[in-house]
Short mmCIF file of C-alpha atoms and ligand atoms in Angstrom, two decimals:
data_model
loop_
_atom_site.label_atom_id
_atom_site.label_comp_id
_atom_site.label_asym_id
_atom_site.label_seq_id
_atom_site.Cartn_x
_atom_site.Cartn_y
_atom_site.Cartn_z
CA UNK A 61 -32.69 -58.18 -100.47
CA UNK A 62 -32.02 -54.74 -101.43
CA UNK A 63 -32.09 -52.63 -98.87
CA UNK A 64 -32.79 -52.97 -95.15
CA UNK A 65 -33.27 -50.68 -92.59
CA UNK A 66 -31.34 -51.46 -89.17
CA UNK A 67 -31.69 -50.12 -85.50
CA UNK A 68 -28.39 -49.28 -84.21
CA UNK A 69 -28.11 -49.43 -80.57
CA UNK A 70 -26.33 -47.07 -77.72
CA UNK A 71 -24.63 -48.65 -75.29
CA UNK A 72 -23.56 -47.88 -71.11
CA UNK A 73 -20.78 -49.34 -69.04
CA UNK A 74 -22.33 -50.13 -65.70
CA UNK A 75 -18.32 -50.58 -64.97
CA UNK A 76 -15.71 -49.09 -66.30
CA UNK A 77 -12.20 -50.01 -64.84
CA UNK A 78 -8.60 -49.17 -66.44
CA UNK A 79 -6.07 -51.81 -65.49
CA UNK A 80 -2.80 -50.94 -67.68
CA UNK A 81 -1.60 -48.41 -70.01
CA UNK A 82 0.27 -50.33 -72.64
CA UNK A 83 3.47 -48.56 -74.59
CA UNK A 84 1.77 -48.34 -77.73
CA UNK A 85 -0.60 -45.72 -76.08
CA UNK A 86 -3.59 -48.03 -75.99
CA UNK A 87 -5.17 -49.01 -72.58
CA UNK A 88 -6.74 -52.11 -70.97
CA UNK A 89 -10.10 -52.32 -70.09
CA UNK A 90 -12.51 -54.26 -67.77
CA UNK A 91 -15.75 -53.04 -68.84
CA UNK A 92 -19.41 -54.21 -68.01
CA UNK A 93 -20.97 -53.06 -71.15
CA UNK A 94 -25.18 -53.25 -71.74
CA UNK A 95 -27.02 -51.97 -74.64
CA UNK A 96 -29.85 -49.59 -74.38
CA UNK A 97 -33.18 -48.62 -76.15
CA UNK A 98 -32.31 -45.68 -77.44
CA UNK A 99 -31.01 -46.32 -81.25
CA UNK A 100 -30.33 -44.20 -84.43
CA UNK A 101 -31.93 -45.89 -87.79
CA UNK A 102 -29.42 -47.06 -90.15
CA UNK A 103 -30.82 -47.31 -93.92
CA UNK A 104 -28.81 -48.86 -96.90
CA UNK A 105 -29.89 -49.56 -100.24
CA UNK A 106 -27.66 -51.12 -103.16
CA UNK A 107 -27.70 -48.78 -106.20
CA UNK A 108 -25.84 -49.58 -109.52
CA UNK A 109 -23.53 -46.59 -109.88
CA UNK A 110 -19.80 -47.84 -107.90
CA UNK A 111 -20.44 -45.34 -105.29
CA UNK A 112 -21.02 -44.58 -101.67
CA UNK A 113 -23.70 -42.18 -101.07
CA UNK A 114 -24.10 -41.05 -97.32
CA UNK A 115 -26.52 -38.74 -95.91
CA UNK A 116 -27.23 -37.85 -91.91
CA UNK A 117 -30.11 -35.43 -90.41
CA UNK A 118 -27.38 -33.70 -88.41
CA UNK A 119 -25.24 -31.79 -90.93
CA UNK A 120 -21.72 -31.03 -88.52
CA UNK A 121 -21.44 -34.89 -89.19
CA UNK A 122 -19.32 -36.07 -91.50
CA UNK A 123 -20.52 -37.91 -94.58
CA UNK A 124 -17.65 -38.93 -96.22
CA UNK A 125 -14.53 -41.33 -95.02
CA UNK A 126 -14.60 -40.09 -92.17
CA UNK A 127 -17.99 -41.51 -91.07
CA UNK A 128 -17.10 -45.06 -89.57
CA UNK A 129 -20.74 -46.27 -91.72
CA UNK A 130 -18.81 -44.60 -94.86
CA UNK A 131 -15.31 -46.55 -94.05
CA UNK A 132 -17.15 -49.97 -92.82
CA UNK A 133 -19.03 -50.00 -96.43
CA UNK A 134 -15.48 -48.75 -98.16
CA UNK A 135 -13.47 -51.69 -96.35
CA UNK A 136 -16.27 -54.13 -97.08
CA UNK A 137 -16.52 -53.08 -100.38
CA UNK A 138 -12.68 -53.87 -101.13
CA UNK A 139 -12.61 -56.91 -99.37
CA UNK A 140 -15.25 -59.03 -101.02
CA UNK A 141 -15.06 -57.39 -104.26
CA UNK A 142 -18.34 -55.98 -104.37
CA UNK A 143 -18.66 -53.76 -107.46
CA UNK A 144 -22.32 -52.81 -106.70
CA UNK A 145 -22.61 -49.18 -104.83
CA UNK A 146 -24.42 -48.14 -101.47
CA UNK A 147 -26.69 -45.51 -100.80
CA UNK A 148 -26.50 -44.29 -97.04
CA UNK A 149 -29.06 -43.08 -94.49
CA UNK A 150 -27.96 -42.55 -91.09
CA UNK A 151 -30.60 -40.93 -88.69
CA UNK A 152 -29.12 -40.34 -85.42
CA UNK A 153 -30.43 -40.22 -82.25
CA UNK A 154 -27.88 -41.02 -79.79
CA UNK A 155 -25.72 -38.16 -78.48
CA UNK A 156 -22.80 -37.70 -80.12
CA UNK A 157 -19.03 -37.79 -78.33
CA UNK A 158 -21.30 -38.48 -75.14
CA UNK A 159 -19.44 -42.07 -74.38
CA UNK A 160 -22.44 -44.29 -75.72
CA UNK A 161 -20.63 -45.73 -78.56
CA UNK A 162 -22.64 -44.42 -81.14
CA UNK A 163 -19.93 -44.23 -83.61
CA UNK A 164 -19.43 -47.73 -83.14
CA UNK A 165 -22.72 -48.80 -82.97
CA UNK A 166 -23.34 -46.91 -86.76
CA UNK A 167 -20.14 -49.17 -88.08
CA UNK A 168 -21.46 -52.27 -86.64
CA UNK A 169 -24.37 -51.63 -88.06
CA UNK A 170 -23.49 -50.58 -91.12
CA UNK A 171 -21.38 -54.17 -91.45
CA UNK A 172 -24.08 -56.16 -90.65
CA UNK A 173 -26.28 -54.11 -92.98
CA UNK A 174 -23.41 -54.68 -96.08
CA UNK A 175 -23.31 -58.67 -94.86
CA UNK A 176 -27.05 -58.64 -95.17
CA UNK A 177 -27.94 -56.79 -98.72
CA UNK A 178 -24.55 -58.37 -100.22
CA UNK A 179 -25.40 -61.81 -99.34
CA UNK A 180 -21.95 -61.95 -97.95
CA UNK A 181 -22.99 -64.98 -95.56
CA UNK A 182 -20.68 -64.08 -92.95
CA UNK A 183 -20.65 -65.47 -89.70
CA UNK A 184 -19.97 -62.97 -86.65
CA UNK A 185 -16.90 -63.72 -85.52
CA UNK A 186 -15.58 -62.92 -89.29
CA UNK A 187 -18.35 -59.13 -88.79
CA UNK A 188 -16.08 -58.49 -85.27
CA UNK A 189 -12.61 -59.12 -87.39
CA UNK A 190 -13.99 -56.43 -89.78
CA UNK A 191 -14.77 -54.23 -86.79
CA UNK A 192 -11.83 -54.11 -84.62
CA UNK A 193 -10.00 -52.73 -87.75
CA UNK A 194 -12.24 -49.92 -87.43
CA UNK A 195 -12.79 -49.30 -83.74
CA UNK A 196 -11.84 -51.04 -80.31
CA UNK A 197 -15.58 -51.05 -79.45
CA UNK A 198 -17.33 -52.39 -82.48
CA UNK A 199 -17.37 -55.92 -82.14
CA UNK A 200 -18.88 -55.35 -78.79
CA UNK A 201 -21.74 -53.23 -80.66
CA UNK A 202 -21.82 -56.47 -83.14
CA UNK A 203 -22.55 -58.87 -80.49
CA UNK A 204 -24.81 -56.49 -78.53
CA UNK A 205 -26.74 -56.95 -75.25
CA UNK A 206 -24.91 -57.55 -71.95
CA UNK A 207 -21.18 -58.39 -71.93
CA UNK A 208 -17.59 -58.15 -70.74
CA UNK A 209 -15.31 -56.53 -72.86
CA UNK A 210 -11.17 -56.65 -72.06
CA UNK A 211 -7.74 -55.70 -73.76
CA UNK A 212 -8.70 -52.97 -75.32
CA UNK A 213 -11.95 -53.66 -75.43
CA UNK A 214 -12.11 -56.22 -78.18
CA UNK A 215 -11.89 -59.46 -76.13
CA UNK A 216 -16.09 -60.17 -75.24
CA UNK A 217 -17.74 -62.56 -73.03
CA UNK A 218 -21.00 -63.09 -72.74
CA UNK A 219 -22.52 -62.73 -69.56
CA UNK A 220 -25.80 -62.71 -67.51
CA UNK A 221 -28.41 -60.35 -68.82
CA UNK A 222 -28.94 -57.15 -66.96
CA UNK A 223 -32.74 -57.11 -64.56
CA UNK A 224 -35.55 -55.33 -65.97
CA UNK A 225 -35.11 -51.70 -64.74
CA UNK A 226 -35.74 -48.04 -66.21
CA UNK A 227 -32.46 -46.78 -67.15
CA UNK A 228 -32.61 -42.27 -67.54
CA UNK A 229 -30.53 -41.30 -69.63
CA UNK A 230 -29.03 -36.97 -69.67
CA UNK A 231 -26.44 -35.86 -71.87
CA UNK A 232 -25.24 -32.27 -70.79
CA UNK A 233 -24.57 -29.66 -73.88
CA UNK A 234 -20.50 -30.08 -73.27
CA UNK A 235 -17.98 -32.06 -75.17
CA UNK A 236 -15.22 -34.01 -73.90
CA UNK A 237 -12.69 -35.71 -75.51
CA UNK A 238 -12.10 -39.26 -75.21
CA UNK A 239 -8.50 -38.90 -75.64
CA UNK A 240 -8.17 -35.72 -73.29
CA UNK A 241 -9.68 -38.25 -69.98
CA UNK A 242 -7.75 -40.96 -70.80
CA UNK A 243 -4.47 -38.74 -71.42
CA UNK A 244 -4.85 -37.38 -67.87
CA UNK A 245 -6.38 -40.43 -66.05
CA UNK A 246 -3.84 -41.01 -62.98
CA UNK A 247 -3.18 -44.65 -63.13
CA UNK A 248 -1.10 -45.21 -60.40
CA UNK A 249 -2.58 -43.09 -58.36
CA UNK A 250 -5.95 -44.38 -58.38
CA UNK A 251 -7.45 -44.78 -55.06
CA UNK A 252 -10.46 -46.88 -56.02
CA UNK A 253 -10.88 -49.46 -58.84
CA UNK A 254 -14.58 -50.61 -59.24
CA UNK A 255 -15.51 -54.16 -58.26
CA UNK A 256 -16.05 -55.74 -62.05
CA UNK A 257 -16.59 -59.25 -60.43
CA UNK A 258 -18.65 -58.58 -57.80
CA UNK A 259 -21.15 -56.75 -60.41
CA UNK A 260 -20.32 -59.80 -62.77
CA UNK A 261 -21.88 -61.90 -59.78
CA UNK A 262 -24.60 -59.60 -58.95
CA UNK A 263 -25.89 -59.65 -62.67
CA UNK A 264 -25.67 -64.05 -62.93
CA UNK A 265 -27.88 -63.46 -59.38
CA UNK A 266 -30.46 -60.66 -61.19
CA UNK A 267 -29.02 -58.78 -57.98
CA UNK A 268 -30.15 -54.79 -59.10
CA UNK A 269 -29.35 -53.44 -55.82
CA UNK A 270 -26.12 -55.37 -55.76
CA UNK A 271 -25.64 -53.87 -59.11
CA UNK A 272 -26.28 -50.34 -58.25
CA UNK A 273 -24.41 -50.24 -55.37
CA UNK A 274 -21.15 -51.29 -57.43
CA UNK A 275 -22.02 -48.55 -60.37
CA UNK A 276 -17.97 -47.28 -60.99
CA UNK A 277 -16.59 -45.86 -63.55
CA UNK A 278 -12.58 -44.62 -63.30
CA UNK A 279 -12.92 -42.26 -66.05
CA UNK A 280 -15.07 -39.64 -63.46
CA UNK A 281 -11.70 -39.12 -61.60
CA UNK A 282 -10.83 -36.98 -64.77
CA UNK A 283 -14.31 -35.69 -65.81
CA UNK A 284 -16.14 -34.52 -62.71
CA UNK A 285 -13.16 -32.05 -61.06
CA UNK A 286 -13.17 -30.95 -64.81
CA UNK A 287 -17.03 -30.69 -65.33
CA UNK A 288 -19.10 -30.41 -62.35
CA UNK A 289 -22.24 -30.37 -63.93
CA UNK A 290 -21.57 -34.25 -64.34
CA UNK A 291 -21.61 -34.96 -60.63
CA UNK A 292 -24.64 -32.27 -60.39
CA UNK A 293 -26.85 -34.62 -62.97
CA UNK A 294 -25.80 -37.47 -60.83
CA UNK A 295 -26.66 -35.73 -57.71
CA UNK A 296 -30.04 -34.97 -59.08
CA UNK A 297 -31.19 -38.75 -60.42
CA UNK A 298 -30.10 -39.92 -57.13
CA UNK A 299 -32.38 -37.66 -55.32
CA UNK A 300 -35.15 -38.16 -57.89
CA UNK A 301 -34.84 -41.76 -56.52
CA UNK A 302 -32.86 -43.51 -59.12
CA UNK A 303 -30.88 -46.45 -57.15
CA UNK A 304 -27.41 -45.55 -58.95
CA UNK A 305 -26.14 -43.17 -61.00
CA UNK A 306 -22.96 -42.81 -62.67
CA UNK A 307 -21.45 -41.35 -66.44
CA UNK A 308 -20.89 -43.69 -69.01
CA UNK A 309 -17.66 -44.29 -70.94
CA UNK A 310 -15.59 -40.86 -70.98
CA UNK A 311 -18.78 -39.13 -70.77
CA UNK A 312 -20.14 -36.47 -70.03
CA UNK A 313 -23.81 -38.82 -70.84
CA UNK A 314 -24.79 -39.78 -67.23
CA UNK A 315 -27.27 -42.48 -66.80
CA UNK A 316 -29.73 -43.47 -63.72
CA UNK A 317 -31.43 -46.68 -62.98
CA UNK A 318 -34.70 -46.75 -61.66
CA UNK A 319 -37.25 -49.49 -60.38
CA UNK A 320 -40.12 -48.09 -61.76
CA UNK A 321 -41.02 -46.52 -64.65
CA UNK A 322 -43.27 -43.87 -62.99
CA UNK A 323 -40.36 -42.70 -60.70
CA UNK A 324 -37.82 -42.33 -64.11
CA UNK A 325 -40.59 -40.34 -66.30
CA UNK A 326 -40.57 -38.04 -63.31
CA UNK A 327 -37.38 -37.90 -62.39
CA UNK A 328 -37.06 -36.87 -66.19
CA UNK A 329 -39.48 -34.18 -66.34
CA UNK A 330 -37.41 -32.80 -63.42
CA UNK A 331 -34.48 -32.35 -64.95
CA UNK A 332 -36.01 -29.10 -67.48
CA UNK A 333 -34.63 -27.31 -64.13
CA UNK A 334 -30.91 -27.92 -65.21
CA UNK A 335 -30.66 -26.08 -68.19
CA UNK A 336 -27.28 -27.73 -68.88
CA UNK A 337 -29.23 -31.16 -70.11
CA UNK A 338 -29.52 -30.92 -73.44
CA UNK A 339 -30.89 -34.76 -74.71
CA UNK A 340 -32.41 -36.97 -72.39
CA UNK A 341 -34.37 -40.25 -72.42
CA UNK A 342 -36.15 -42.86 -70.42
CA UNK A 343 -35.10 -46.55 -72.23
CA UNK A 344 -34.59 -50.21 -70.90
CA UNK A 345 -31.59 -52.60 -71.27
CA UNK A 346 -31.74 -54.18 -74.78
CA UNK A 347 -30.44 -58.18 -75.00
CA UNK A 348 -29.89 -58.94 -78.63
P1 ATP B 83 -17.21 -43.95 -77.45
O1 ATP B 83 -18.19 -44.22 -76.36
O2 ATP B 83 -16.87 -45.17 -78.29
O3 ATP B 83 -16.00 -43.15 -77.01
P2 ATP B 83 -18.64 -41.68 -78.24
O4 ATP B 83 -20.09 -41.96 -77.94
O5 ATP B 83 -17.89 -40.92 -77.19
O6 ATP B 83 -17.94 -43.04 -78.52
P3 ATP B 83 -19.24 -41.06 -80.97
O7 ATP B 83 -20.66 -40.59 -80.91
O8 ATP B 83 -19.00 -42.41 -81.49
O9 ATP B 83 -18.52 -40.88 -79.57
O10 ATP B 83 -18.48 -39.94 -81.84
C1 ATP B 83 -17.12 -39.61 -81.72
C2 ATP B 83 -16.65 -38.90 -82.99
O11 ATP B 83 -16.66 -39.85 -84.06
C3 ATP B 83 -17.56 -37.76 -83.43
O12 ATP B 83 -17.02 -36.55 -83.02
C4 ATP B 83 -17.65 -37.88 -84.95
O13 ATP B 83 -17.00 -36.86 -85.63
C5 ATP B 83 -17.00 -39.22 -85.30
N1 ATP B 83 -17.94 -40.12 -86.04
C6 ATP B 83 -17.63 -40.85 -87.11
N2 ATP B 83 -18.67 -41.56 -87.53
C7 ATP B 83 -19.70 -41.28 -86.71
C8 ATP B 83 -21.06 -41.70 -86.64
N3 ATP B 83 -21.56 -42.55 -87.53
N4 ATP B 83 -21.82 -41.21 -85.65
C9 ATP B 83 -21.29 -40.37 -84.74
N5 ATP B 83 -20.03 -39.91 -84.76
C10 ATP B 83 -19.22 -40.36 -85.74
#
């Protein structure tokens, strides 16, 4: 195989708790993550010359080593010796800084994609030793579909599939910083810490009420005093009927789960009235 062409997944946190801020700056996690249909399309073809070529359709992306496809190839390259080049095509479609992993998503990608047209032959437990070197939330994005991710986010289980829903997905035109929310998340003085095992429960029972009713994320304590128009989008899917609502990761994407797929195509037509929402997409959960 010489090339291949690979879907590479977004992902939400249908819980998103903070349990300890360690001295090295790092934090703990409990997070329930789930992959989503909306993916960008990864393309990588060998080529002769020792090089890494990378290009991406949006151009204030970087293309060179700092691109976590560009470093994942580089490392991989190193490691197993490979004296072969790669050329790059990254098309992206999920937002960008919006706390869906997309970053991480590309470089797991991108590893399985190497693994693949390399004949490497490795197994994924040795892809998700590769990955943590590059990013806390890759070897989640290597495993994929519903899971459980602790420490710092690197430490997976498995668990029960999310129910089939409609899951709305609105990314307002702001940035935020990943490192700004978790800088000025007040630990100790949270009052509220979301319920990661009952949700863990809810999902083995294919509970979706259970599950939207449990939708928590500690990272809004930061975000939504900050940026209103968070809680606004929330606001608005709720009303639209979704059964939850809530941002994912450190934001500012907000997703909304809805029964029925009639209900989350209009509730998405709705939101042209808040100018603010710049992307937005109707998907389902993804296992993989
Ligand atoms: P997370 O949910 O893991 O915090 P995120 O969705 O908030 O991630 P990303 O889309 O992964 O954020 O992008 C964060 C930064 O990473 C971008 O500002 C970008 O410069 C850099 N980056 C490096 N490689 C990529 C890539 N392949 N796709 C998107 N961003 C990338």
């Amino acid at each position: 195989m010489d090339s291949i062409v690979l879907k590479s997944y977004g992902k939400i946190n249908l819980g998103l708790d903070v349990v300890k801020r360690r001295p090295d700056g790092y934090h703990e996690v409990r997070m329930i993550m789930q992959t989503v249909g909306l993916y960008d399309t990864l393309t990588m073809k060998k080529q002769k010359k020792d090089e890494i070529t990378m290009r991406c359709d949006l151009s204030f992306l970087p293309t060179d080593q700092k691109n976590l496809v560009y470093q994942a190839a580089a490392l991989m390259k190193e490691k197993y010796g490979i004296s072969a080049g790669v050329e790059i095509n990254l098309r992206k479609r999920i937002p960008v800084a919006a706390g869906m992993a997309g970053g991480s998503s590309n470089c797991a990608a991108a590893i399985k994609g190497m693994n693949q047209i390399f004949d490497l032959k490795l197994s994924t437990e040795e892809m998700c030793e590769i990955g943590v070197s590059l990013g806390a939330d890759v070897p989640y994005c290597i495993w994929g579909g519903t899971a459980l991710a602790e420490g710092i986010g690197e430490k997976l289980t498995r668990i029960s599939p999310m129910p089939d829903c409609q899951i709305l997905i609105a990314k307002p035109g702001i940035s935020v910083s990943t490192a700004f929310v978790y800088k000025n998340l007040p630990l100790d003085q949270l009052q509220h810490h979301p319920d990661i095992d009952g949700m863990l429960r809810n999902l083995e029972e294919k509970d979706l009420d259970g599950i939207c009713s449990k939708l928590e994320n500690v990272l809004e304590t930061v975000t939504i005093p900050r940026y209103p128009i968070i809680r606004q989008i929330k606001e608005h899917l709720l009303t639209m009927g979704a059964e939850g609502a809530l941002m994912s990761g450190s934001g500012p994407t907000v997703f909304g789960i809805f029964k029925e797929k009639k209900t989350a195509k209009k509730a998405l037509e709705s939101l042209r009235s808040i100018q603010e929402v710049k992307q937005a997409y109707v998907v389902e959960p993804v296992q993989q």
